[in-house]
Amino acid sequence: MGIKDMFESLKKEIKVVQGEGTKDKVYSNQNEFVDESTAIQELERAKQKLFDVNMWTKIEGFSSEFRLYDANGRRTTTRKPEIGFFIEIILPASTLENWVKITDIREEPNLAEFVVHPSEQPQAQDQEDKVIEHFFIKEASSTFRVMREGKTLHAYEIGKNEGINNHGDEAGDRALLNTLVAEGGWAGVQGLQWDNLTRYLVHLEEMETTD
């Protein structure tokens, strides 16, 4: 990277920290099987893993806690969420709650995914002054996807418009804390978290433990 590129990257990072810029990031893993029929079977298992959000907490090395809630804010053990459901995310070594809302679900023969956006707590939906209980702005999104191409399974976490929630009423009294989490704690574990998840979704971790 040249000096000019480094300078531009630094300027962009400063804007992100100040809440004036956003980032897009993609994490992925893949697993190739012996034949296409096996890959088709394993995709169905990958879909089950994708939608069973409560089980994500138990992934080895995956230290964030994930709790699924229905549209009324009640904890649920369902293995397949619906649009309007919420996910509470508690980061490692933190008691800070972060909430996202499922805004889209897509399931096809060779693909399954769902999209989440930062949100208020489900119990606060009827309040006039809604505070986004997340360190990213409400325009940010994460898409969790599994798909099959021939004999190969792919899993993705696609983050878009990842801007820090540290401006205006939506940040509430969390502005400074959101900045510290986004640029500190989360920045240090984000890659590891989503790498572990995408490996789990395409069964790489299971294959390693049985070899």
Coordinates of N, CA and C in Angstrom, one line a residue:
M1 N 0.8 -1.2 0.0 CA 0.0 0.0 0.0 C 0.9 1.2 0.0
G2 N 0.6 2.2 -0.9 CA 1.4 3.4 -1.0 C 1.0 4.4 0.0
I3 N 1.8 5.5 0.1 CA 1.5 6.5 1.1 C 0.2 7.1 0.8
K4 N -0.2 7.4 -0.4 CA -1.5 8.0 -0.8 C -2.6 7.1 -0.3
D5 N -2.5 5.8 -0.6 CA -3.5 4.8 -0.2 C -3.7 4.8 1.3
M6 N -2.6 4.8 2.0 CA -2.6 4.8 3.5 C -3.3 6.0 4.0
F7 N -3.0 7.2 3.4 CA -3.6 8.4 3.9 C -5.1 8.4 3.6
E8 N -5.5 7.9 2.5 CA -7.0 7.8 2.2 C -7.7 6.8 3.2
S9 N -7.0 5.7 3.5 CA -7.5 4.7 4.4 C -7.7 5.3 5.8
L10 N -6.7 6.1 6.2 CA -6.7 6.8 7.5 C -7.9 7.8 7.6
K11 N -8.0 8.6 6.5 CA -9.1 9.5 6.5 C -10.5 8.9 6.6
K12 N -10.6 7.7 5.9 CA -11.9 7.0 6.0 C -12.1 6.5 7.4
E13 N -11.1 5.9 8.0 CA -11.2 5.4 9.3 C -11.6 6.5 10.3
I14 N -11.1 7.7 10.2 CA -11.4 8.8 11.1 C -12.9 9.1 10.9
K15 N -13.4 9.2 9.7 CA -14.8 9.5 9.4 C -15.7 8.4 10.1
V16 N -15.2 7.1 10.0 CA -16.0 6.1 10.6 C -16.1 6.3 12.1
V17 N -15.0 6.6 12.8 CA -14.9 6.8 14.2 C -15.8 8.0 14.6
Q18 N -15.8 9.0 13.8 CA -16.6 10.2 14.1 C -18.1 10.0 13.7
G19 N -18.5 8.8 13.2 CA -19.8 8.6 12.9 C -20.3 9.1 11.6
E20 N -19.3 9.5 10.7 CA -19.6 10.1 9.4 C -19.3 9.2 8.2
G21 N -18.9 8.0 8.5 CA -18.6 7.1 7.4 C -19.0 5.7 7.8
T22 N -19.0 4.8 6.8 CA -19.4 3.4 7.0 C -18.4 2.4 6.3
K23 N -18.5 1.2 6.7 CA -17.7 0.1 6.1 C -18.6 -1.0 5.6
D24 N -18.1 -1.7 4.6 CA -18.7 -3.0 4.1 C -17.7 -4.1 4.3
K25 N -18.1 -5.2 4.8 CA -17.2 -6.3 5.1 C -17.9 -7.6 4.7
V26 N -17.1 -8.6 4.3 CA -17.6 -9.9 3.9 C -16.7 -11.0 4.5
Y27 N -17.3 -11.9 5.2 CA -16.5 -13.1 5.7 C -17.2 -14.4 5.2
S28 N -16.3 -15.3 4.8 CA -16.9 -16.5 4.2 C -16.0 -17.7 4.4
N29 N -16.6 -18.9 4.2 CA -15.9 -20.2 4.2 C -16.6 -21.1 3.2
Q30 N -15.9 -22.1 2.7 CA -16.5 -23.1 1.8 C -16.0 -24.5 2.1
N31 N -16.8 -25.5 1.7 CA -16.5 -26.9 1.9 C -16.9 -27.7 0.7
E32 N -16.0 -28.4 0.1 CA -16.3 -29.2 -1.1 C -16.5 -30.6 -0.7
F33 N -17.6 -31.3 -1.2 CA -17.9 -32.6 -0.9 C -17.6 -33.6 -2.1
V34 N -17.7 -34.9 -1.9 CA -17.3 -35.8 -2.9 C -18.1 -35.8 -4.2
D35 N -19.4 -35.5 -4.0 CA -20.3 -35.4 -5.2 C -21.4 -34.4 -4.9
E36 N -22.2 -34.1 -5.9 CA -23.2 -33.1 -5.8 C -24.4 -33.6 -4.9
S37 N -24.7 -34.9 -5.0 CA -25.8 -35.4 -4.2 C -25.5 -35.2 -2.7
T38 N -24.2 -35.4 -2.3 CA -23.8 -35.2 -0.9 C -23.9 -33.8 -0.5
A39 N -23.5 -32.9 -1.4 CA -23.6 -31.5 -1.2 C -25.0 -31.0 -1.0
I40 N -25.9 -31.6 -1.8 CA -27.4 -31.2 -1.6 C -27.9 -31.6 -0.2
Q41 N -27.5 -32.8 0.3 CA -27.9 -33.2 1.6 C -27.3 -32.3 2.7
E42 N -26.0 -32.0 2.5 CA -25.3 -31.2 3.5 C -25.9 -29.7 3.5
L43 N -26.4 -29.3 2.4 CA -27.0 -27.9 2.3 C -28.2 -27.9 3.2
E44 N -29.0 -28.9 3.3 CA -30.2 -29.0 4.1 C -29.8 -28.9 5.6
R45 N -28.7 -29.5 5.9 CA -28.2 -29.5 7.3 C -27.6 -28.1 7.6
A46 N -27.0 -27.5 6.6 CA -26.5 -26.1 6.8 C -27.6 -25.1 7.0
K47 N -28.7 -25.3 6.3 CA -29.9 -24.4 6.5 C -30.4 -24.5 7.9
Q48 N -30.5 -25.8 8.4 CA -30.9 -25.9 9.8 C -30.0 -25.2 10.8
K49 N -28.7 -25.3 10.6 CA -27.8 -24.6 11.4 C -27.9 -23.1 11.3
L50 N -28.1 -22.6 10.1 CA -28.3 -21.2 9.9 C -29.4 -20.6 10.7
F51 N -30.6 -21.3 10.6 CA -31.8 -20.7 11.2 C -31.9 -21.0 12.7
D52 N -31.1 -22.0 13.2 CA -31.2 -22.3 14.6 C -30.3 -21.3 15.4
V53 N -30.6 -20.1 15.5 CA -29.8 -19.0 16.0 C -29.4 -19.3 17.5
N54 N -30.2 -19.8 18.3 CA -29.9 -20.1 19.7 C -28.7 -21.0 19.8
M55 N -28.4 -21.9 18.9 CA -27.3 -22.8 18.9 C -26.0 -22.1 18.6
W56 N -26.0 -21.0 18.0 CA -24.8 -20.3 17.7 C -23.9 -20.0 18.9
T57 N -24.5 -19.8 20.0 CA -23.8 -19.6 21.3 C -22.9 -20.8 21.6
K58 N -23.3 -22.0 21.2 CA -22.5 -23.2 21.6 C -21.4 -23.5 20.6
I59 N -21.2 -22.7 19.6 CA -20.1 -23.0 18.6 C -18.8 -22.9 19.4
E60 N -17.9 -23.9 19.2 CA -16.6 -23.8 19.9 C -15.8 -22.6 19.4
G61 N -15.3 -21.9 20.3 CA -14.5 -20.7 20.0 C -15.4 -19.5 19.6
F62 N -16.7 -19.6 19.6 CA -17.6 -18.6 19.3 C -18.2 -18.0 20.5
S63 N -17.6 -16.9 21.0 CA -17.8 -16.5 22.4 C -18.9 -15.5 22.7
S64 N -19.5 -15.0 21.6 CA -20.7 -14.1 21.8 C -21.9 -15.0 22.1
E65 N -22.8 -14.4 22.8 CA -24.1 -15.1 23.2 C -25.2 -14.6 22.3
F66 N -26.0 -15.5 21.7 CA -27.1 -15.1 20.8 C -28.4 -15.7 21.4
R67 N -29.4 -14.8 21.6 CA -30.7 -15.2 22.1 C -31.8 -14.7 21.2
L68 N -32.6 -15.7 20.8 CA -33.7 -15.4 19.8 C -35.0 -15.0 20.5
Y69 N -35.6 -13.9 20.1 CA -36.9 -13.5 20.6 C -37.9 -13.4 19.5
D70 N -39.2 -13.6 19.9 CA -40.2 -13.4 18.8 C -40.6 -12.0 18.7
A71 N -41.6 -11.7 17.8 CA -41.9 -10.3 17.5 C -42.5 -9.5 18.7
N72 N -42.9 -10.2 19.7 CA -43.5 -9.6 20.9 C -42.5 -9.5 22.0
G73 N -41.2 -9.9 21.7 CA -40.2 -9.7 22.7 C -40.1 -10.9 23.7
R74 N -40.6 -12.0 23.4 CA -40.5 -13.2 24.2 C -39.4 -14.2 23.7
R75 N -38.6 -14.7 24.7 CA -37.6 -15.7 24.3 C -38.3 -16.8 23.6
T76 N -37.6 -17.4 22.6 CA -38.2 -18.5 21.9 C -37.1 -19.5 21.5
T77 N -37.5 -20.8 21.5 CA -36.5 -21.8 21.2 C -36.8 -22.4 19.8
T78 N -37.6 -21.7 19.0 CA -37.9 -22.2 17.7 C -36.6 -22.3 16.9
R79 N -36.6 -23.2 16.0 CA -35.4 -23.5 15.2 C -35.5 -22.8 13.8
K80 N -36.5 -22.0 13.7 CA -36.7 -21.3 12.4 C -37.4 -19.9 12.7
P81 N -36.6 -18.8 12.7 CA -37.2 -17.5 13.0 C -38.1 -17.0 11.9
E82 N -38.8 -15.9 12.2 CA -39.6 -15.3 11.2 C -39.2 -13.8 11.1
I83 N -39.6 -13.2 10.0 CA -39.4 -11.8 9.9 C -40.1 -11.0 11.0
G84 N -39.4 -10.1 11.6 CA -39.9 -9.4 12.8 C -39.4 -9.9 14.1
F85 N -38.7 -11.1 14.1 CA -38.1 -11.6 15.3 C -36.9 -10.8 15.6
F86 N -36.4 -10.8 16.9 CA -35.3 -10.1 17.4 C -34.2 -11.1 17.8
I87 N -32.9 -10.6 17.7 CA -31.8 -11.4 18.3 C -31.1 -10.5 19.2
E88 N -30.9 -10.9 20.4 CA -30.0 -10.2 21.4 C -28.6 -10.8 21.3
I89 N -27.6 -9.9 21.2 CA -26.2 -10.3 21.1 C -25.5 -9.7 22.2
I90 N -24.8 -10.6 23.0 CA -24.0 -10.1 24.1 C -22.5 -10.5 23.8
L91 N -21.7 -9.5 23.6 CA -20.3 -9.7 23.2 C -19.5 -10.3 24.3
P92 N -18.3 -10.9 24.0 CA -17.4 -11.5 25.0 C -17.0 -10.4 26.0
A93 N -16.9 -10.9 27.3 CA -16.5 -10.0 28.4 C -17.2 -8.7 28.5
S94 N -18.5 -8.8 28.2 CA -19.3 -7.6 28.2 C -20.8 -7.9 28.6
T95 N -21.4 -7.0 29.3 CA -22.8 -7.2 29.6 C -23.7 -6.3 28.8
L96 N -23.1 -5.6 27.8 CA -23.8 -4.6 27.0 C -24.7 -5.4 26.0
E97 N -26.0 -5.0 26.0 CA -26.9 -5.7 25.1 C -26.9 -5.0 23.8
N98 N -26.9 -5.8 22.7 CA -27.0 -5.3 21.4 C -28.1 -6.1 20.7
W99 N -29.0 -5.3 20.1 CA -30.2 -5.9 19.5 C -30.3 -5.7 18.0
V100 N -30.7 -6.8 17.3 CA -31.0 -6.7 15.8 C -32.3 -7.3 15.6
K101 N -32.9 -6.8 14.5 CA -34.3 -7.3 14.1 C -34.1 -8.0 12.7
I102 N -34.8 -9.1 12.6 CA -34.8 -9.8 11.3 C -35.8 -9.2 10.3
T103 N -35.2 -8.7 9.2 CA -36.0 -7.9 8.3 C -36.3 -8.6 7.0
D104 N -35.6 -9.7 6.7 CA -35.9 -10.5 5.5 C -35.4 -11.9 5.7
I105 N -36.1 -12.8 5.1 CA -35.7 -14.3 5.1 C -35.9 -14.8 3.7
R106 N -35.0 -15.5 3.2 CA -35.1 -16.1 1.9 C -34.6 -17.5 1.9
E107 N -35.4 -18.4 1.3 CA -35.1 -19.8 1.3 C -35.4 -20.4 -0.1
E108 N -34.4 -20.9 -0.8 CA -34.6 -21.5 -2.1 C -33.9 -22.9 -2.1
P109 N -34.1 -23.7 -3.2 CA -33.5 -25.0 -3.2 C -31.9 -25.0 -2.9
N110 N -31.2 -24.0 -3.5 CA -29.8 -24.0 -3.3 C -29.3 -22.8 -2.5
L111 N -30.1 -22.1 -1.7 CA -29.7 -21.0 -1.0 C -30.7 -20.7 0.2
A112 N -30.1 -20.2 1.3 CA -31.0 -19.8 2.4 C -30.2 -18.6 3.1
E113 N -30.9 -17.6 3.5 CA -30.3 -16.4 4.1 C -31.3 -15.7 5.0
F114 N -30.9 -14.9 5.9 CA -31.7 -13.9 6.5 C -30.9 -12.6 6.8
V115 N -31.6 -11.5 6.9 CA -31.0 -10.2 7.0 C -31.4 -9.6 8.3
V116 N -30.5 -9.0 9.1 CA -30.8 -8.3 10.3 C -30.3 -6.8 10.2
H117 N -31.0 -6.0 11.0 CA -30.6 -4.6 11.1 C -30.6 -4.2 12.6
P118 N -29.7 -3.4 13.1 CA -29.7 -2.9 14.5 C -31.1 -2.3 14.8
S119 N -31.5 -2.5 16.1 CA -32.8 -2.1 16.4 C -32.9 -1.7 17.9
E120 N -34.0 -1.2 18.3 CA -34.3 -1.0 19.7 C -34.6 -2.3 20.4
Q121 N -34.7 -2.3 21.7 CA -35.2 -3.5 22.4 C -36.6 -3.8 22.0
P122 N -37.0 -5.0 21.8 CA -38.4 -5.3 21.4 C -39.4 -4.7 22.3
Q123 N -39.1 -4.6 23.6 CA -40.1 -4.0 24.6 C -40.2 -2.5 24.4
A124 N -39.3 -1.9 23.6 CA -39.4 -0.4 23.5 C -40.0 0.0 22.1
Q125 N -40.6 -0.9 21.4 CA -41.1 -0.6 20.1 C -42.2 0.5 20.1
D126 N -43.0 0.6 21.2 CA -44.1 1.5 21.2 C -43.7 2.9 21.9
Q127 N -42.5 3.0 22.3 CA -42.0 4.2 22.9 C -41.7 5.3 21.8
E128 N -42.0 6.5 22.1 CA -41.8 7.6 21.2 C -40.3 7.8 20.9
D129 N -39.5 7.8 22.0 CA -38.0 8.0 21.9 C -37.3 6.7 21.8
K130 N -37.2 6.2 20.6 CA -36.5 4.9 20.5 C -35.0 5.0 20.4
V131 N -34.3 4.2 21.2 CA -32.9 4.2 21.2 C -32.4 2.9 20.5
I132 N -31.6 3.1 19.5 CA -31.0 1.9 18.9 C -30.0 1.2 19.8
E133 N -30.4 0.0 20.3 CA -29.5 -0.7 21.3 C -28.5 -1.5 20.5
H134 N -27.6 -0.8 19.9 CA -26.5 -1.5 19.1 C -25.4 -0.5 18.8
F135 N -24.2 -1.0 18.7 CA -23.1 -0.1 18.4 C -23.0 0.4 17.0
F136 N -23.8 -0.3 16.1 CA -23.9 0.2 14.7 C -25.2 0.9 14.5
I137 N -25.2 1.8 13.4 CA -26.4 2.6 13.1 C -27.5 1.6 12.5
K138 N -28.7 2.1 12.6 CA -29.9 1.3 12.1 C -29.8 1.0 10.6
E139 N -29.0 1.8 9.8 CA -28.9 1.5 8.4 C -27.9 0.3 8.1
A140 N -27.2 -0.1 9.1 CA -26.2 -1.2 8.9 C -27.0 -2.5 8.8
S141 N -26.5 -3.4 8.1 CA -27.1 -4.7 8.0 C -26.1 -5.9 8.0
S142 N -26.6 -7.0 8.4 CA -25.8 -8.3 8.3 C -26.7 -9.3 7.6
T143 N -26.1 -9.9 6.5 CA -26.8 -11.0 5.8 C -26.0 -12.3 6.1
F144 N -26.7 -13.3 6.7 CA -26.2 -14.6 7.0 C -26.7 -15.5 5.9
R145 N -25.8 -16.2 5.1 CA -26.2 -16.9 4.0 C -25.5 -18.2 3.8
V146 N -26.2 -19.3 3.4 CA -25.6 -20.5 3.0 C -26.1 -20.8 1.6
M147 N -25.2 -21.4 0.7 CA -25.6 -21.7 -0.6 C -24.7 -22.8 -1.2
R148 N -25.3 -23.4 -2.2 CA -24.5 -24.5 -2.9 C -24.3 -24.2 -4.3
E149 N -23.0 -24.5 -4.7 CA -22.6 -24.4 -6.2 C -22.0 -25.7 -6.5
G150 N -22.7 -26.6 -7.2 CA -22.2 -27.9 -7.6 C -21.9 -28.7 -6.3
K151 N -20.7 -29.1 -6.1 CA -20.3 -29.9 -5.0 C -19.9 -29.1 -3.8
T152 N -19.9 -27.8 -3.9 CA -19.4 -26.9 -2.8 C -20.4 -26.1 -2.1
L153 N -20.3 -26.1 -0.8 CA -21.2 -25.3 0.1 C -20.4 -24.0 0.4
H154 N -21.1 -22.9 0.4 CA -20.5 -21.6 0.8 C -21.4 -21.0 2.0
A155 N -20.7 -20.4 2.9 CA -21.4 -19.6 3.9 C -20.8 -18.2 4.0
Y156 N -21.7 -17.2 4.2 CA -21.2 -15.8 4.2 C -21.9 -15.1 5.4
E157 N -21.1 -14.1 5.9 CA -21.6 -13.0 6.7 C -21.3 -11.8 6.0
I158 N -22.3 -11.0 5.5 CA -22.1 -9.9 4.6 C -22.6 -8.6 5.4
G159 N -21.6 -7.8 5.8 CA -21.9 -6.6 6.6 C -21.9 -5.4 5.7
K160 N -23.0 -4.6 5.7 CA -23.1 -3.4 4.9 C -23.4 -2.2 5.7
N161 N -22.8 -1.0 5.3 CA -23.1 0.3 6.0 C -22.8 0.2 7.5
E162 N -21.7 -0.4 7.8 CA -21.4 -0.5 9.2 C -20.8 0.8 9.7
G163 N -21.7 1.7 10.2 CA -21.3 3.0 10.8 C -21.6 2.9 12.3
I164 N -20.8 3.7 13.0 CA -20.9 3.7 14.5 C -22.1 4.5 14.9
N165 N -22.8 4.0 15.8 CA -24.0 4.6 16.4 C -23.6 5.6 17.5
N166 N -23.1 6.7 17.2 CA -22.6 7.6 18.2 C -23.1 9.1 18.0
H167 N -24.2 9.3 17.2 CA -24.7 10.6 17.0 C -26.2 10.6 17.2
G168 N -26.7 11.7 17.7 CA -28.1 12.0 17.7 C -28.9 11.2 18.8
D169 N -30.2 11.3 18.7 CA -31.0 10.7 19.8 C -31.0 9.2 19.7
E170 N -30.7 8.6 18.5 CA -30.8 7.1 18.4 C -29.7 6.5 19.2
A171 N -28.6 7.2 19.5 CA -27.5 6.7 20.3 C -27.8 6.8 21.8
G172 N -28.7 7.6 22.2 CA -29.0 7.8 23.6 C -27.8 8.2 24.4
D173 N -27.6 7.5 25.5 CA -26.4 7.8 26.3 C -25.3 6.7 26.1
R174 N -25.4 6.0 24.9 CA -24.4 5.0 24.6 C -23.4 5.5 23.6
A175 N -23.4 6.7 23.2 CA -22.5 7.2 22.1 C -21.1 6.8 22.3
L176 N -20.5 7.2 23.5 CA -19.1 6.9 23.7 C -18.9 5.4 23.8
L177 N -19.7 4.7 24.5 CA -19.6 3.3 24.7 C -19.7 2.6 23.4
N178 N -20.6 3.0 22.5 CA -20.7 2.4 21.2 C -19.4 2.6 20.4
T179 N -18.8 3.7 20.5 CA -17.5 4.0 19.8 C -16.4 3.1 20.3
L180 N -16.4 2.9 21.6 CA -15.3 2.1 22.2 C -15.5 0.6 21.8
V181 N -16.8 0.2 21.8 CA -17.1 -1.2 21.4 C -16.8 -1.5 20.0
A182 N -17.3 -0.6 19.1 CA -17.1 -0.8 17.7 C -15.7 -0.7 17.2
E183 N -14.9 0.2 17.8 CA -13.5 0.4 17.4 C -12.5 -0.4 18.2
G184 N -13.0 -0.9 19.4 CA -12.2 -1.6 20.3 C -12.5 -3.1 20.3
G185 N -13.5 -3.4 21.2 CA -13.8 -4.8 21.4 C -14.2 -5.6 20.2
W186 N -15.2 -5.0 19.5 CA -15.8 -5.7 18.3 C -14.8 -5.8 17.2
A187 N -14.0 -4.7 17.0 CA -13.0 -4.7 15.9 C -12.0 -5.8 16.1
G188 N -11.7 -6.2 17.4 CA -10.8 -7.2 17.6 C -11.3 -8.6 17.4
V189 N -12.6 -8.8 17.5 CA -13.1 -10.2 17.4 C -14.0 -10.4 16.3
Q190 N -14.3 -9.4 15.5 CA -15.3 -9.6 14.4 C -14.9 -10.6 13.4
G191 N -13.7 -10.6 13.0 CA -13.2 -11.6 12.0 C -13.2 -13.0 12.5
L192 N -12.8 -13.1 13.8 CA -12.8 -14.5 14.4 C -14.2 -15.0 14.6
Q193 N -15.2 -14.1 15.0 CA -16.5 -14.5 15.2 C -17.2 -15.1 13.9
W194 N -17.1 -14.3 12.9 CA -17.8 -14.7 11.6 C -17.0 -15.8 10.9
D195 N -15.7 -15.9 11.1 CA -15.0 -17.0 10.5 C -15.4 -18.3 11.2
N196 N -15.6 -18.3 12.5 CA -16.0 -19.5 13.2 C -17.4 -19.9 12.8
L197 N -18.3 -18.8 12.7 CA -19.7 -19.1 12.3 C -19.8 -19.7 10.9
T198 N -19.1 -19.1 9.9 CA -19.2 -19.6 8.5 C -18.5 -21.0 8.4
R199 N -17.5 -21.3 9.2 CA -16.9 -22.6 9.2 C -17.9 -23.6 9.7
Y200 N -18.6 -23.3 10.8 CA -19.6 -24.1 11.4 C -20.8 -24.4 10.4
L201 N -21.2 -23.4 9.7 CA -22.3 -23.5 8.8 C -22.0 -24.5 7.6
V202 N -20.8 -24.6 7.2 CA -20.4 -25.5 6.1 C -19.8 -26.8 6.6
H203 N -19.9 -27.0 7.9 CA -19.5 -28.2 8.6 C -17.9 -28.5 8.6
L204 N -17.2 -27.4 8.5 CA -15.7 -27.6 8.5 C -15.2 -28.0 9.9
E205 N -15.8 -27.4 10.9 CA -15.4 -27.7 12.3 C -15.7 -29.1 12.7
E206 N -16.9 -29.6 12.3 CA -17.2 -31.0 12.5 C -16.3 -31.9 11.9
M207 N -15.9 -31.7 10.6 CA -15.0 -32.6 9.9 C -13.7 -32.6 10.6
E208 N -13.2 -31.5 11.1 CA -11.9 -31.5 11.8 C -11.9 -32.3 13.0
T209 N -13.0 -32.3 13.8 CA -13.1 -33.0 15.1 C -13.3 -34.5 14.9
T210 N -13.7 -34.9 13.7 CA -13.9 -36.3 13.5 C -12.8 -37.0 12.7
D211 N -11.8 -36.2 12.2 CA -10.7 -36.8 11.5 C -9.8 -37.5 12.4

